CSV table of C-alpha atoms in Angstrom, one decimal:
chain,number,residue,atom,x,y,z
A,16,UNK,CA,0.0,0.0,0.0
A,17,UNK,CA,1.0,3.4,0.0
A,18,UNK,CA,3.8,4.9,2.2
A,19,UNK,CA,2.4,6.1,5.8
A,20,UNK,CA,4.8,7.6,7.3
A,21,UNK,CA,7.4,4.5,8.3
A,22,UNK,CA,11.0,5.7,9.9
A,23,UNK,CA,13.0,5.4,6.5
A,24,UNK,CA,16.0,2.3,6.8
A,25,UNK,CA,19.5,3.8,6.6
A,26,UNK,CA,22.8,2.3,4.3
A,27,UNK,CA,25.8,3.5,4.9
A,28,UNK,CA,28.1,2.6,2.4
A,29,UNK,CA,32.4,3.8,2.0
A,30,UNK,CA,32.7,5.7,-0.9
A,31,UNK,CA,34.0,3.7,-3.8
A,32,UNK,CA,32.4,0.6,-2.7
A,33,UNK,CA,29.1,-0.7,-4.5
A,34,UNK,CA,25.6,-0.3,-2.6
A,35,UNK,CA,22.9,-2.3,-2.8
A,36,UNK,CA,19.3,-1.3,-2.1
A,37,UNK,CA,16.3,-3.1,-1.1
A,38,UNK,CA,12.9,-3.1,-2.1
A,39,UNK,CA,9.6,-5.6,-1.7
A,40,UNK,CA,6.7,-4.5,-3.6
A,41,UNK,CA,3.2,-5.9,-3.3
A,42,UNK,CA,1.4,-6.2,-6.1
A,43,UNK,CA,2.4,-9.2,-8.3
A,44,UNK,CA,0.6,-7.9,-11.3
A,45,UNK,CA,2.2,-4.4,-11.4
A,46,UNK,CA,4.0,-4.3,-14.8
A,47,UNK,CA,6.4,-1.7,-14.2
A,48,UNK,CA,8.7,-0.6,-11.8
A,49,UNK,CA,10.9,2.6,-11.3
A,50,UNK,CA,13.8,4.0,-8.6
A,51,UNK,CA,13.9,7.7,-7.7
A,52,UNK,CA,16.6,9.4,-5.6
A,53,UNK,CA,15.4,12.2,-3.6
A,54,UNK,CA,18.2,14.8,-2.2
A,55,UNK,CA,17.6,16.8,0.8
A,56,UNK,CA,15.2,19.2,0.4
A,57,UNK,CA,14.4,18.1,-3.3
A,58,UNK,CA,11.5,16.5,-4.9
A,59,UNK,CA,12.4,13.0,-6.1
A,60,UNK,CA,14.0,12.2,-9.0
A,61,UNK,CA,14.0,9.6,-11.6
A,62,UNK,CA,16.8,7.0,-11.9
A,63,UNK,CA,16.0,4.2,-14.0
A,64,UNK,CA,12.9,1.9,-14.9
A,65,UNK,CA,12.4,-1.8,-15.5
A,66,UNK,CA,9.4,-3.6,-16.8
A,67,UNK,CA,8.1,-6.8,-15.5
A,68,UNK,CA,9.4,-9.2,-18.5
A,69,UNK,CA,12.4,-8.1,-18.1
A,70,UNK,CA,14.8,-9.6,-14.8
A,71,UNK,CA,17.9,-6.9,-15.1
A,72,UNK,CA,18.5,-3.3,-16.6
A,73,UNK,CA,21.3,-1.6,-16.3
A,74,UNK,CA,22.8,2.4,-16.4
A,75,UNK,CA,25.3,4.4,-16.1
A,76,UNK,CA,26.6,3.1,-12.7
A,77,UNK,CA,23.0,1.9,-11.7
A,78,UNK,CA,21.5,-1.9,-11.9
A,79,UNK,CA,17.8,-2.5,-11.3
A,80,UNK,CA,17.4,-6.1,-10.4
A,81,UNK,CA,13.7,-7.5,-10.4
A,82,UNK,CA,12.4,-10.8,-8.7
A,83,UNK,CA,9.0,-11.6,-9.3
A,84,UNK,CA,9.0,-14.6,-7.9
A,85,UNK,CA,9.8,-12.8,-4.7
A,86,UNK,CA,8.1,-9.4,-5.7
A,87,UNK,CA,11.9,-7.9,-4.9
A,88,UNK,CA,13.7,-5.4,-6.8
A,89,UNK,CA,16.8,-3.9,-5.9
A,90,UNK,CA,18.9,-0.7,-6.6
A,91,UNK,CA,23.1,-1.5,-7.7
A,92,UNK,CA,25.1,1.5,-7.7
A,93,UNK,CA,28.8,1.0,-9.2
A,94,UNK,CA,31.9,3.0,-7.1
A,95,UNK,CA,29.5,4.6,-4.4
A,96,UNK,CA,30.1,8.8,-4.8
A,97,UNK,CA,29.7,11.3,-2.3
A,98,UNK,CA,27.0,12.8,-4.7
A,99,UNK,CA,24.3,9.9,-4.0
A,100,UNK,CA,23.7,10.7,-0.7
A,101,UNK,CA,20.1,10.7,-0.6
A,102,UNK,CA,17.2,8.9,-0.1
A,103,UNK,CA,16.2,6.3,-2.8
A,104,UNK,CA,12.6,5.1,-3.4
A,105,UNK,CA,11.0,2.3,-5.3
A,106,UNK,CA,7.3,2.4,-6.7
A,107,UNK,CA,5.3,0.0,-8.4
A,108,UNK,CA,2.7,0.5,-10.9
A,109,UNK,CA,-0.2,-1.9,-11.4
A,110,UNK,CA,-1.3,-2.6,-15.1
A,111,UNK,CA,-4.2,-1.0,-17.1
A,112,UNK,CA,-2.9,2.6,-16.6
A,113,UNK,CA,-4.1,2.7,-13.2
A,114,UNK,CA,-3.8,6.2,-11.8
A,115,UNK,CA,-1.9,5.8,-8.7
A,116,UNK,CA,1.8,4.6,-7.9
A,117,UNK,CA,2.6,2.9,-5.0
A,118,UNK,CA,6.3,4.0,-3.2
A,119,UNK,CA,7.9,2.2,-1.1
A,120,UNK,CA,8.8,3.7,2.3
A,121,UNK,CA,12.8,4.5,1.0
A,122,UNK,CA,16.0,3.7,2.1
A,123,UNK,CA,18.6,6.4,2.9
A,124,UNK,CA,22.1,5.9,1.6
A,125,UNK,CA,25.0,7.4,3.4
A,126,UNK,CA,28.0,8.1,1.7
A,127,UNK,CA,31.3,7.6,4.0
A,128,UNK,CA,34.0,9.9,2.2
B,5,UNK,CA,9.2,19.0,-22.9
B,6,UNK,CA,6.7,19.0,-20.0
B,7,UNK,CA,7.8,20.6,-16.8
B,8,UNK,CA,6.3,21.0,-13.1
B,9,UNK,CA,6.5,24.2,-11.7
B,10,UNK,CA,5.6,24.5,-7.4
B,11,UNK,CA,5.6,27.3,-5.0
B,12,UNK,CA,6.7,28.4,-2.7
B,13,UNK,CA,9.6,26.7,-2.1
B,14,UNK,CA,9.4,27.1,2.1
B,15,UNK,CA,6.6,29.1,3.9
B,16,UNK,CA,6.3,29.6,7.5
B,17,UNK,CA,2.3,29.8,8.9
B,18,UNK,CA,1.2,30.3,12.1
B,19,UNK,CA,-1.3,27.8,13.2
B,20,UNK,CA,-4.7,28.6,12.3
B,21,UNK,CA,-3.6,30.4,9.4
B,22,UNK,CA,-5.3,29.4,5.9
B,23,UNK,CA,-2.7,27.6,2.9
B,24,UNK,CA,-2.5,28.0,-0.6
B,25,UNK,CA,0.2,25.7,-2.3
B,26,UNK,CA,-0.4,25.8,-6.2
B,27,UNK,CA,1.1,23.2,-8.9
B,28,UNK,CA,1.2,23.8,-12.7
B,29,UNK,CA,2.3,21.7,-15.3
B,30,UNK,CA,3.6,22.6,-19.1
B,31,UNK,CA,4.1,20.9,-22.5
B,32,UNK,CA,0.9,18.5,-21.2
B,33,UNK,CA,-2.7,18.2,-21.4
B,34,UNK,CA,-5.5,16.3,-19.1
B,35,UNK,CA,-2.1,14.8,-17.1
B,36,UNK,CA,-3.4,13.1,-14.0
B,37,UNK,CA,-1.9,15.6,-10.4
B,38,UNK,CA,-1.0,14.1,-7.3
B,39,UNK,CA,-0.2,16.3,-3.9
B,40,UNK,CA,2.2,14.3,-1.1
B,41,UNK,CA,3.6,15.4,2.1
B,42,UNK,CA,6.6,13.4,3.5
B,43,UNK,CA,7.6,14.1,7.0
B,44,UNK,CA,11.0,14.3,7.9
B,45,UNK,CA,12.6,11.5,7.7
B,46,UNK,CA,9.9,9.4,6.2
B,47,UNK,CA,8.4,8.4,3.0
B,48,UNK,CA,5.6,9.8,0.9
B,49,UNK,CA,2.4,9.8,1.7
B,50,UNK,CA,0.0,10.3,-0.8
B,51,UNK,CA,-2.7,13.0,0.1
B,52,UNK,CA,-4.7,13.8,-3.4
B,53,UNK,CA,-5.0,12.8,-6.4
B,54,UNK,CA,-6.9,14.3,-9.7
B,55,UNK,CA,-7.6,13.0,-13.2
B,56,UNK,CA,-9.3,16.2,-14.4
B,57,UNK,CA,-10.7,19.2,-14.1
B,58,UNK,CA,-12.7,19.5,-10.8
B,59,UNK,CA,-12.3,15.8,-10.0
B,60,UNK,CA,-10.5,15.3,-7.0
B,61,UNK,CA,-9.8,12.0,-5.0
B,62,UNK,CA,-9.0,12.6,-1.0
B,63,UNK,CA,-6.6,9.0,0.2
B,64,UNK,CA,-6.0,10.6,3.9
B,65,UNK,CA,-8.8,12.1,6.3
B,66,UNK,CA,-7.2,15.4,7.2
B,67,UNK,CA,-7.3,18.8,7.6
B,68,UNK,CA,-6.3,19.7,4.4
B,69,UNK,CA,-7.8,19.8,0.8
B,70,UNK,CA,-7.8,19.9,-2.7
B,71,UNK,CA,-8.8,21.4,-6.0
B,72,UNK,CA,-7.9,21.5,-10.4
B,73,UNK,CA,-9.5,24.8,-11.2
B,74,UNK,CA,-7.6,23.9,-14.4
B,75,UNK,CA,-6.4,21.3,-16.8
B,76,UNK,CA,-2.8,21.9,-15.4
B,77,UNK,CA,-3.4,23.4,-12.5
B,78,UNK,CA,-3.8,21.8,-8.8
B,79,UNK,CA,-3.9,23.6,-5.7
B,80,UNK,CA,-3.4,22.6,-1.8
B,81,UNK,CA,-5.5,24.6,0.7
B,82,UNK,CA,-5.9,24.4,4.2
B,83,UNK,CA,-8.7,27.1,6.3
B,84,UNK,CA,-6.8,26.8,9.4
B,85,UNK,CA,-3.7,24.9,9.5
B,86,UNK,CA,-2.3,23.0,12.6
B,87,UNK,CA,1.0,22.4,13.7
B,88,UNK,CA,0.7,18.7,12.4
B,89,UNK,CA,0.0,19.8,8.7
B,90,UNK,CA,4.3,20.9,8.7
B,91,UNK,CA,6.0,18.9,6.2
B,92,UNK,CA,7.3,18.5,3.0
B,93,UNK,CA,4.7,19.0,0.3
B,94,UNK,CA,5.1,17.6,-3.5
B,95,UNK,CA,3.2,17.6,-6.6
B,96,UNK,CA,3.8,15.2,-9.3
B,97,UNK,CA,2.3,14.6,-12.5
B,98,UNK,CA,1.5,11.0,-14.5
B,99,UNK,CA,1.0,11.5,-18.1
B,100,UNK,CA,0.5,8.7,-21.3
B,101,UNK,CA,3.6,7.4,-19.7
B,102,UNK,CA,4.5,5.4,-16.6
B,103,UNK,CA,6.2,7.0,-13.4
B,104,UNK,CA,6.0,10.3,-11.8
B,105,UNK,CA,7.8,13.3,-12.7
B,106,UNK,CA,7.8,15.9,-9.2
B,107,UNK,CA,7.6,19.2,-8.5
B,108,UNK,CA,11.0,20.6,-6.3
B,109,UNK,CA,8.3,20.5,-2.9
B,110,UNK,CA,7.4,23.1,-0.4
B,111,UNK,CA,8.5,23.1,2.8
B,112,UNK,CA,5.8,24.3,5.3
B,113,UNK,CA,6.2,25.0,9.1
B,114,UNK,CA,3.9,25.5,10.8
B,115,UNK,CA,4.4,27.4,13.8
């Protein structure tokens, strides 16, 4: 369902290492998934998509990994950089053009310089 | 290319004061508006959403509400706000396409 209002999980990660972020969606029929980064005081902003008959995209530095089996995705980023420091969000969108995406709660990443 | 355009960026209320947080969209028509406030620290929580003109759906029971005078134009409003309704407020759009595309948020405090 939608976000609430759950304290958001924290990663901290030493820069230049790879992160890896979690995310369990609900709906097994949503077709299409997306990561957003949000920076302090930002709105949110897009990373990179996937859709649902397709297991791995990659971009420049980023991975989206998707498990349907499990309804998991997660978030690869390549030689962690100071710059994403933020917090990163997954949503979900069920099929038929539904009008509402669903976010997960997010998960703050923590760059160690 | 369509663009989100909110304001202000910050505004400081006292409490009982009444809101007006407007959200306009370009290089779209009949785009389907959302409103969310995140809390510090926290994710977003999804307050309004509109499909068109004068249709407005309400997800949370609250203080607040909401209103598309205009194809591509959605406005927050509050009569009297309380010291809950601080946050950060963002408007997004969802056009032909999948995913959301934000606004750069208000920051209210209510005070």
């Amino acid at each position: 369902g939608e976000s609430v209002g759950l304290h958001l999980p924290t990663l901290s990660v030493q820069e230049g290492d790879n992160s890896i972020i979690n995310c369990a969606y609900s709906n097994s029929a949503s077709d299409y998934f997306i990561w957003y980064k949000q920076e302090s005081g930002k709105g949110p902003q897009f990373i990179i998509d996937i859709r649902s008959n397709m297991d791995k995209r990659q971009g420049q530095r980023v991975t989206v990994l998707l498990n349907k089996t499990v309804k998991h995705l997660s978030l690869q980023i390549a030689a962690t950089q100071p710059g994403d420091s933020a917090v990163y969000f997954c949503a979900e969108n069920p099929p038929g053009g539904y009008q509402k995406v669903t976010f997960g709660i997010g998960t703050k990443l923590q760059v160690i310089p | 290319s369509q663009t989100i355009h909110q304001w202000p960026a910050t505004l400081v209320q006292p409490v009982g004061s009444p809101l007006s947080l407007e959200c306009t969209v370009e290089g779209t028509s009949n785009p389907n508006l959302y409103w969310y406030r995140q809390a510090a620290g926290r994710g977003l929580q999804l307050l309004f959403y509109s499909v068109g003109i004068g249709q407005i759906s309400s997800e949370v029971p609250q203080n607040l509400s909401a209103s598309r005078p205009q194809d591509r134009q959605f406005i927050l409003s509050s009569k009297k706000l309380l010291l809950s309704d601080s946050g950060f407020y963002l408007c997004a759009w969802k056009g032909v396409a999948y995913g959301y595309t934000f606004g750069s948020g208000t920051r209210l405090t209510v005070v």
